[in-house]
Amino acid sequence: MVDLLPAVTTLRLLTSPDLPAFVALRNASLLHYPDAFTSDYATEKDRPPQAFASRLGDAQIGHFILGAFDAQGLPPRAIRVQGQFFDKLHMRLNLAALRDNQPS
């Protein structure tokens, strides 16, 4: 089993200042885990961080990205949360994680 959040000290919403780190993490994930994405590293690697601003989402509507930060403040992981609201179920969440390290 893969430990998705080793040695995490802080889990928080990513915001605009986190975009460069998020994009670097996403690009590393695209490079090392290409089958997990519908896009590819060659297409995405040169896009500026601001092109991904909308992906940070809005926690008020249930679509957002959490950053898992280590003691140095680096985001070694990111978790995308997409919520769907229903009358009967109230809310259902879909989670996807980005890893920063290469596959073993």
PDB file of N, CA and C in Angstrom, residues 29-100:
ATOM      1  N   SER A  29       4.002  14.557 -11.865  1.00  0.00           N
ATOM      2  CA  SER A  29       3.062  13.435 -11.887  1.00  0.00           C
ATOM      3  C   SER A  29       2.726  13.023 -13.311  1.00  0.00           C
ATOM      4  N   LEU A  30       2.543  14.011 -14.203  1.00  0.00           N
ATOM      5  CA  LEU A  30       2.296  13.700 -15.620  1.00  0.00           C
ATOM      6  C   LEU A  30       3.458  12.917 -16.215  1.00  0.00           C
ATOM      7  N   LEU A  31       4.667  13.298 -15.860  1.00  0.00           N
ATOM      8  CA  LEU A  31       5.862  12.649 -16.395  1.00  0.00           C
ATOM      9  C   LEU A  31       5.993  11.210 -15.888  1.00  0.00           C
ATOM     10  N   HIS A  32       5.772  11.014 -14.592  1.00  0.00           N
ATOM     11  CA  HIS A  32       5.996   9.697 -13.985  1.00  0.00           C
ATOM     12  C   HIS A  32       4.784   8.780 -13.999  1.00  0.00           C
ATOM     13  N   TYR A  33       3.588   9.334 -14.130  1.00  0.00           N
ATOM     14  CA  TYR A  33       2.353   8.548 -14.108  1.00  0.00           C
ATOM     15  C   TYR A  33       1.448   8.947 -15.271  1.00  0.00           C
ATOM     16  N   PRO A  34       1.906   8.839 -16.505  1.00  0.00           N
ATOM     17  CA  PRO A  34       1.136   9.339 -17.649  1.00  0.00           C
ATOM     18  C   PRO A  34      -0.229   8.674 -17.820  1.00  0.00           C
ATOM     19  N   ASP A  35      -0.366   7.436 -17.403  1.00  0.00           N
ATOM     20  CA  ASP A  35      -1.643   6.738 -17.571  1.00  0.00           C
ATOM     21  C   ASP A  35      -2.732   7.242 -16.624  1.00  0.00           C
ATOM     22  N   ALA A  36      -2.356   8.052 -15.637  1.00  0.00           N
ATOM     23  CA  ALA A  36      -3.333   8.562 -14.673  1.00  0.00           C
ATOM     24  C   ALA A  36      -4.006   9.846 -15.151  1.00  0.00           C
ATOM     25  N   PHE A  37      -3.626  10.340 -16.321  1.00  0.00           N
ATOM     26  CA  PHE A  37      -4.119  11.624 -16.810  1.00  0.00           C
ATOM     27  C   PHE A  37      -4.718  11.490 -18.206  1.00  0.00           C
ATOM     28  N   THR A  38      -5.599  12.409 -18.536  1.00  0.00           N
ATOM     29  CA  THR A  38      -6.104  12.471 -19.900  1.00  0.00           C
ATOM     30  C   THR A  38      -5.230  13.373 -20.757  1.00  0.00           C
ATOM     31  N   SER A  39      -4.428  14.231 -20.126  1.00  0.00           N
ATOM     32  CA  SER A  39      -3.476  15.071 -20.856  1.00  0.00           C
ATOM     33  C   SER A  39      -2.097  14.426 -20.769  1.00  0.00           C
ATOM     34  N   ASP A  40      -1.102  15.063 -21.395  1.00  0.00           N
ATOM     35  CA  ASP A  40       0.243  14.486 -21.362  1.00  0.00           C
ATOM     36  C   ASP A  40       1.285  15.559 -21.035  1.00  0.00           C
ATOM     37  N   TYR A  41       2.434  15.089 -20.580  1.00  0.00           N
ATOM     38  CA  TYR A  41       3.504  15.978 -20.139  1.00  0.00           C
ATOM     39  C   TYR A  41       3.959  16.914 -21.259  1.00  0.00           C
ATOM     40  N   ALA A  42       4.157  16.398 -22.460  1.00  0.00           N
ATOM     41  CA  ALA A  42       4.659  17.210 -23.579  1.00  0.00           C
ATOM     42  C   ALA A  42       3.731  18.390 -23.875  1.00  0.00           C
ATOM     43  N   THR A  43       2.446  18.174 -23.763  1.00  0.00           N
ATOM     44  CA  THR A  43       1.469  19.231 -24.033  1.00  0.00           C
ATOM     45  C   THR A  43       1.384  20.239 -22.890  1.00  0.00           C
ATOM     46  N   GLU A  44       1.508  19.783 -21.677  1.00  0.00           N
ATOM     47  CA  GLU A  44       1.264  20.617 -20.493  1.00  0.00           C
ATOM     48  C   GLU A  44       2.487  21.315 -19.917  1.00  0.00           C
ATOM     49  N   LYS A  45       3.684  20.805 -20.160  1.00  0.00           N
ATOM     50  CA  LYS A  45       4.876  21.268 -19.438  1.00  0.00           C
ATOM     51  C   LYS A  45       5.211  22.742 -19.620  1.00  0.00           C
ATOM     52  N   ASP A  46       4.844  23.348 -20.723  1.00  0.00           N
ATOM     53  CA  ASP A  46       5.199  24.742 -20.969  1.00  0.00           C
ATOM     54  C   ASP A  46       4.071  25.723 -20.660  1.00  0.00           C
ATOM     55  N   ARG A  47       2.962  25.233 -20.163  1.00  0.00           N
ATOM     56  CA  ARG A  47       1.860  26.132 -19.805  1.00  0.00           C
ATOM     57  C   ARG A  47       2.227  26.911 -18.544  1.00  0.00           C
ATOM     58  N   PRO A  48       1.922  28.193 -18.498  1.00  0.00           N
ATOM     59  CA  PRO A  48       2.254  28.999 -17.312  1.00  0.00           C
ATOM     60  C   PRO A  48       1.364  28.609 -16.123  1.00  0.00           C
ATOM     61  N   PRO A  49       1.857  28.807 -14.914  1.00  0.00           N
ATOM     62  CA  PRO A  49       1.051  28.465 -13.735  1.00  0.00           C
ATOM     63  C   PRO A  49      -0.338  29.095 -13.743  1.00  0.00           C
ATOM     64  N   GLN A  50      -0.466  30.314 -14.231  1.00  0.00           N
ATOM     65  CA  GLN A  50      -1.762  30.994 -14.213  1.00  0.00           C
ATOM     66  C   GLN A  50      -2.810  30.257 -15.053  1.00  0.00           C
ATOM     67  N   ALA A  51      -2.367  29.464 -16.003  1.00  0.00           N
ATOM     68  CA  ALA A  51      -3.305  28.692 -16.826  1.00  0.00           C
ATOM     69  C   ALA A  51      -4.048  27.640 -15.997  1.00  0.00           C
ATOM     70  N   PHE A  52      -3.536  27.344 -14.804  1.00  0.00           N
ATOM     71  CA  PHE A  52      -4.136  26.325 -13.940  1.00  0.00           C
ATOM     72  C   PHE A  52      -4.916  26.923 -12.774  1.00  0.00           C
ATOM     73  N   ALA A  53      -5.039  28.234 -12.739  1.00  0.00           N
ATOM     74  CA  ALA A  53      -5.691  28.900 -11.606  1.00  0.00           C
ATOM     75  C   ALA A  53      -7.098  28.386 -11.350  1.00  0.00           C
ATOM     76  N   SER A  54      -7.849  28.144 -12.395  1.00  0.00           N
ATOM     77  CA  SER A  54      -9.229  27.682 -12.213  1.00  0.00           C
ATOM     78  C   SER A  54      -9.292  26.283 -11.603  1.00  0.00           C
ATOM     79  N   ARG A  55      -8.221  25.518 -11.720  1.00  0.00           N
ATOM     80  CA  ARG A  55      -8.212  24.158 -11.159  1.00  0.00           C
ATOM     81  C   ARG A  55      -8.151  24.169  -9.642  1.00  0.00           C
ATOM     82  N   LEU A  56      -7.721  25.292  -9.070  1.00  0.00           N
ATOM     83  CA  LEU A  56      -7.698  25.364  -7.605  1.00  0.00           C
ATOM     84  C   LEU A  56      -9.118  25.314  -7.049  1.00  0.00           C
ATOM     85  N   GLY A  57     -10.078  25.700  -7.866  1.00  0.00           N
ATOM     86  CA  GLY A  57     -11.481  25.529  -7.523  1.00  0.00           C
ATOM     87  C   GLY A  57     -12.004  26.523  -6.506  1.00  0.00           C
ATOM     88  N   ASP A  58     -13.109  26.127  -5.900  1.00  0.00           N
ATOM     89  CA  ASP A  58     -13.817  26.955  -4.938  1.00  0.00           C
ATOM     90  C   ASP A  58     -14.406  26.026  -3.879  1.00  0.00           C
ATOM     91  N   ALA A  59     -13.912  26.127  -2.668  1.00  0.00           N
ATOM     92  CA  ALA A  59     -14.373  25.247  -1.591  1.00  0.00           C
ATOM     93  C   ALA A  59     -15.857  25.434  -1.299  1.00  0.00           C
ATOM     94  N   GLN A  60     -16.399  26.597  -1.597  1.00  0.00           N
ATOM     95  CA  GLN A  60     -17.809  26.862  -1.330  1.00  0.00           C
ATOM     96  C   GLN A  60     -18.730  25.966  -2.170  1.00  0.00           C
ATOM     97  N   ILE A  61     -18.258  25.562  -3.345  1.00  0.00           N
ATOM     98  CA  ILE A  61     -19.092  24.695  -4.189  1.00  0.00           C
ATOM     99  C   ILE A  61     -18.589  23.249  -4.202  1.00  0.00           C
ATOM    100  N   GLY A  62     -17.591  22.947  -3.387  1.00  0.00           N
ATOM    101  CA  GLY A  62     -17.147  21.569  -3.226  1.00  0.00           C
ATOM    102  C   GLY A  62     -16.101  21.092  -4.209  1.00  0.00           C
ATOM    103  N   HIS A  63     -15.465  21.996  -4.943  1.00  0.00           N
ATOM    104  CA  HIS A  63     -14.388  21.637  -5.865  1.00  0.00           C
ATOM    105  C   HIS A  63     -13.139  22.397  -5.428  1.00  0.00           C
ATOM    106  N   PHE A  64     -12.127  21.680  -4.969  1.00  0.00           N
ATOM    107  CA  PHE A  64     -10.923  22.349  -4.486  1.00  0.00           C
ATOM    108  C   PHE A  64      -9.764  21.374  -4.457  1.00  0.00           C
ATOM    109  N   ILE A  65      -8.575  21.916  -4.208  1.00  0.00           N
ATOM    110  CA  ILE A  65      -7.371  21.088  -4.094  1.00  0.00           C
ATOM    111  C   ILE A  65      -6.738  21.355  -2.740  1.00  0.00           C
ATOM    112  N   LEU A  66      -6.456  20.276  -2.029  1.00  0.00           N
ATOM    113  CA  LEU A  66      -5.760  20.358  -0.755  1.00  0.00           C
ATOM    114  C   LEU A  66      -4.284  20.089  -0.985  1.00  0.00           C
ATOM    115  N   GLY A  67      -3.431  20.824  -0.303  1.00  0.00           N
ATOM    116  CA  GLY A  67      -1.996  20.564  -0.340  1.00  0.00           C
ATOM    117  C   GLY A  67      -1.580  19.926   0.970  1.00  0.00           C
ATOM    118  N   ALA A  68      -0.787  18.899   0.894  1.00  0.00           N
ATOM    119  CA  ALA A  68      -0.238  18.240   2.078  1.00  0.00           C
ATOM    120  C   ALA A  68       1.204  18.706   2.202  1.00  0.00           C
ATOM    121  N   PHE A  69       1.475  19.561   3.187  1.00  0.00           N
ATOM    122  CA  PHE A  69       2.775  20.206   3.322  1.00  0.00           C
ATOM    123  C   PHE A  69       3.616  19.536   4.392  1.00  0.00           C
ATOM    124  N   ASP A  70       4.912  19.411   4.112  1.00  0.00           N
ATOM    125  CA  ASP A  70       5.822  18.842   5.095  1.00  0.00           C
ATOM    126  C   ASP A  70       6.339  19.954   6.008  1.00  0.00           C
ATOM    127  N   ALA A  71       7.253  19.625   6.891  1.00  0.00           N
ATOM    128  CA  ALA A  71       7.761  20.592   7.866  1.00  0.00           C
ATOM    129  C   ALA A  71       8.440  21.798   7.210  1.00  0.00           C
ATOM    130  N   GLN A  72       8.982  21.638   5.992  1.00  0.00           N
ATOM    131  CA  GLN A  72       9.620  22.748   5.292  1.00  0.00           C
ATOM    132  C   GLN A  72       8.616  23.565   4.478  1.00  0.00           C
ATOM    133  N   GLY A  73       7.357  23.174   4.480  1.00  0.00           N
ATOM    134  CA  GLY A  73       6.345  23.903   3.740  1.00  0.00           C
ATOM    135  C   GLY A  73       6.214  23.491   2.290  1.00  0.00           C
ATOM    136  N   LEU A  74       6.947  22.463   1.891  1.00  0.00           N
ATOM    137  CA  LEU A  74       6.871  21.998   0.509  1.00  0.00           C
ATOM    138  C   LEU A  74       5.655  21.102   0.335  1.00  0.00           C
ATOM    139  N   PRO A  75       4.918  21.242  -0.768  1.00  0.00           N
ATOM    140  CA  PRO A  75       3.756  20.364  -0.952  1.00  0.00           C
ATOM    141  C   PRO A  75       4.146  19.059  -1.634  1.00  0.00           C
ATOM    142  N   PRO A  76       4.416  18.010  -0.856  1.00  0.00           N
ATOM    143  CA  PRO A  76       4.795  16.743  -1.477  1.00  0.00           C
ATOM    144  C   PRO A  76       3.622  16.014  -2.101  1.00  0.00           C
ATOM    145  N   ARG A  77       2.408  16.403  -1.764  1.00  0.00           N
ATOM    146  CA  ARG A  77       1.221  15.751  -2.280  1.00  0.00           C
ATOM    147  C   ARG A  77       0.123  16.798  -2.482  1.00  0.00           C
ATOM    148  N   ALA A  78      -0.785  16.505  -3.371  1.00  0.00           N
ATOM    149  CA  ALA A  78      -1.979  17.329  -3.545  1.00  0.00           C
ATOM    150  C   ALA A  78      -3.158  16.399  -3.734  1.00  0.00           C
ATOM    151  N   ILE A  79      -4.269  16.763  -3.171  1.00  0.00           N
ATOM    152  CA  ILE A  79      -5.474  15.954  -3.260  1.00  0.00           C
ATOM    153  C   ILE A  79      -6.571  16.819  -3.861  1.00  0.00           C
ATOM    154  N   ARG A  80      -7.080  16.381  -5.003  1.00  0.00           N
ATOM    155  CA  ARG A  80      -8.182  17.109  -5.651  1.00  0.00           C
ATOM    156  C   ARG A  80      -9.488  16.553  -5.111  1.00  0.00           C
ATOM    157  N   VAL A  81     -10.354  17.441  -4.677  1.00  0.00           N
ATOM    158  CA  VAL A  81     -11.655  17.059  -4.137  1.00  0.00           C
ATOM    159  C   VAL A  81     -12.733  17.649  -5.036  1.00  0.00           C
ATOM    160  N   GLN A  82     -13.611  16.807  -5.527  1.00  0.00           N
ATOM    161  CA  GLN A  82     -14.751  17.265  -6.318  1.00  0.00           C
ATOM    162  C   GLN A  82     -16.003  16.760  -5.640  1.00  0.00           C
ATOM    163  N   GLY A  83     -16.807  17.694  -5.193  1.00  0.00           N
ATOM    164  CA  GLY A  83     -18.038  17.339  -4.504  1.00  0.00           C
ATOM    165  C   GLY A  83     -19.235  17.433  -5.428  1.00  0.00           C
ATOM    166  N   GLN A  84     -20.175  16.575  -5.198  1.00  0.00           N
ATOM    167  CA  GLN A  84     -21.457  16.619  -5.902  1.00  0.00           C
ATOM    168  C   GLN A  84     -22.534  16.661  -4.833  1.00  0.00           C
ATOM    169  N   PHE A  85     -23.450  17.599  -4.969  1.00  0.00           N
ATOM    170  CA  PHE A  85     -24.502  17.761  -3.980  1.00  0.00           C
ATOM    171  C   PHE A  85     -25.789  17.112  -4.479  1.00  0.00           C
ATOM    172  N   PHE A  86     -26.453  16.393  -3.589  1.00  0.00           N
ATOM    173  CA  PHE A  86     -27.691  15.701  -3.910  1.00  0.00           C
ATOM    174  C   PHE A  86     -28.690  15.942  -2.782  1.00  0.00           C
ATOM    175  N   ASP A  87     -29.973  15.910  -3.104  1.00  0.00           N
ATOM    176  CA  ASP A  87     -30.994  16.060  -2.073  1.00  0.00           C
ATOM    177  C   ASP A  87     -30.963  14.886  -1.097  1.00  0.00           C
ATOM    178  N   LYS A  88     -30.878  13.682  -1.627  1.00  0.00           N
ATOM    179  CA  LYS A  88     -30.963  12.496  -0.781  1.00  0.00           C
ATOM    180  C   LYS A  88     -29.633  12.172  -0.088  1.00  0.00           C
ATOM    181  N   LEU A  89     -28.522  12.232  -0.826  1.00  0.00           N
ATOM    182  CA  LEU A  89     -27.217  11.877  -0.265  1.00  0.00           C
ATOM    183  C   LEU A  89     -26.520  13.043   0.414  1.00  0.00           C
ATOM    184  N   HIS A  90     -26.978  14.233   0.180  1.00  0.00           N
ATOM    185  CA  HIS A  90     -26.358  15.473   0.641  1.00  0.00           C
ATOM    186  C   HIS A  90     -25.116  15.798  -0.174  1.00  0.00           C
ATOM    187  N   MET A  91     -24.096  14.956  -0.091  1.00  0.00           N
ATOM    188  CA  MET A  91     -22.875  15.245  -0.853  1.00  0.00           C
ATOM    189  C   MET A  91     -22.086  13.960  -1.054  1.00  0.00           C
ATOM    190  N   ARG A  92     -21.475  13.853  -2.229  1.00  0.00           N
ATOM    191  CA  ARG A  92     -20.566  12.751  -2.527  1.00  0.00           C
ATOM    192  C   ARG A  92     -19.256  13.388  -2.966  1.00  0.00           C
ATOM    193  N   LEU A  93     -18.134  12.891  -2.473  1.00  0.00           N
ATOM    194  CA  LEU A  93     -16.824  13.427  -2.829  1.00  0.00           C
ATOM    195  C   LEU A  93     -16.056  12.431  -3.674  1.00  0.00           C
ATOM    196  N   ASN A  94     -15.379  12.941  -4.696  1.00  0.00           N
ATOM    197  CA  ASN A  94     -14.447  12.159  -5.496  1.00  0.00           C
ATOM    198  C   ASN A  94     -13.062  12.706  -5.211  1.00  0.00           C
ATOM    199  N   LEU A  95     -12.120  11.824  -4.917  1.00  0.00           N
ATOM    200  CA  LEU A  95     -10.765  12.233  -4.567  1.00  0.00           C
ATOM    201  C   LEU A  95      -9.774  11.722  -5.603  1.00  0.00           C
ATOM    202  N   ALA A  96      -8.774  12.537  -5.906  1.00  0.00           N
ATOM    203  CA  ALA A  96      -7.658  12.130  -6.747  1.00  0.00           C
ATOM    204  C   ALA A  96      -6.402  12.716  -6.145  1.00  0.00           C
ATOM    205  N   ALA A  97      -5.320  11.958  -6.136  1.00  0.00           N
ATOM    206  CA  ALA A  97      -4.086  12.422  -5.508  1.00  0.00           C
ATOM    207  C   ALA A  97      -2.969  12.559  -6.536  1.00  0.00           C
ATOM    208  N   LEU A  98      -2.100  13.544  -6.302  1.00  0.00           N
ATOM    209  CA  LEU A  98      -0.890  13.715  -7.098  1.00  0.00           C
ATOM    210  C   LEU A  98       0.298  13.374  -6.217  1.00  0.00           C
ATOM    211  N   ARG A  99       1.231  12.627  -6.778  1.00  0.00           N
ATOM    212  CA  ARG A  99       2.448  12.254  -6.043  1.00  0.00           C
ATOM    213  C   ARG A  99       3.623  12.998  -6.634  1.00  0.00           C
ATOM    214  N   ASP A 100       4.635  13.223  -5.823  1.00  0.00           N
ATOM    215  CA  ASP A 100       5.809  13.933  -6.325  1.00  0.00           C
ATOM    216  C   ASP A 100       6.982  13.014  -6.616  1.00  0.00           C
TER     217      ASP A 100
END
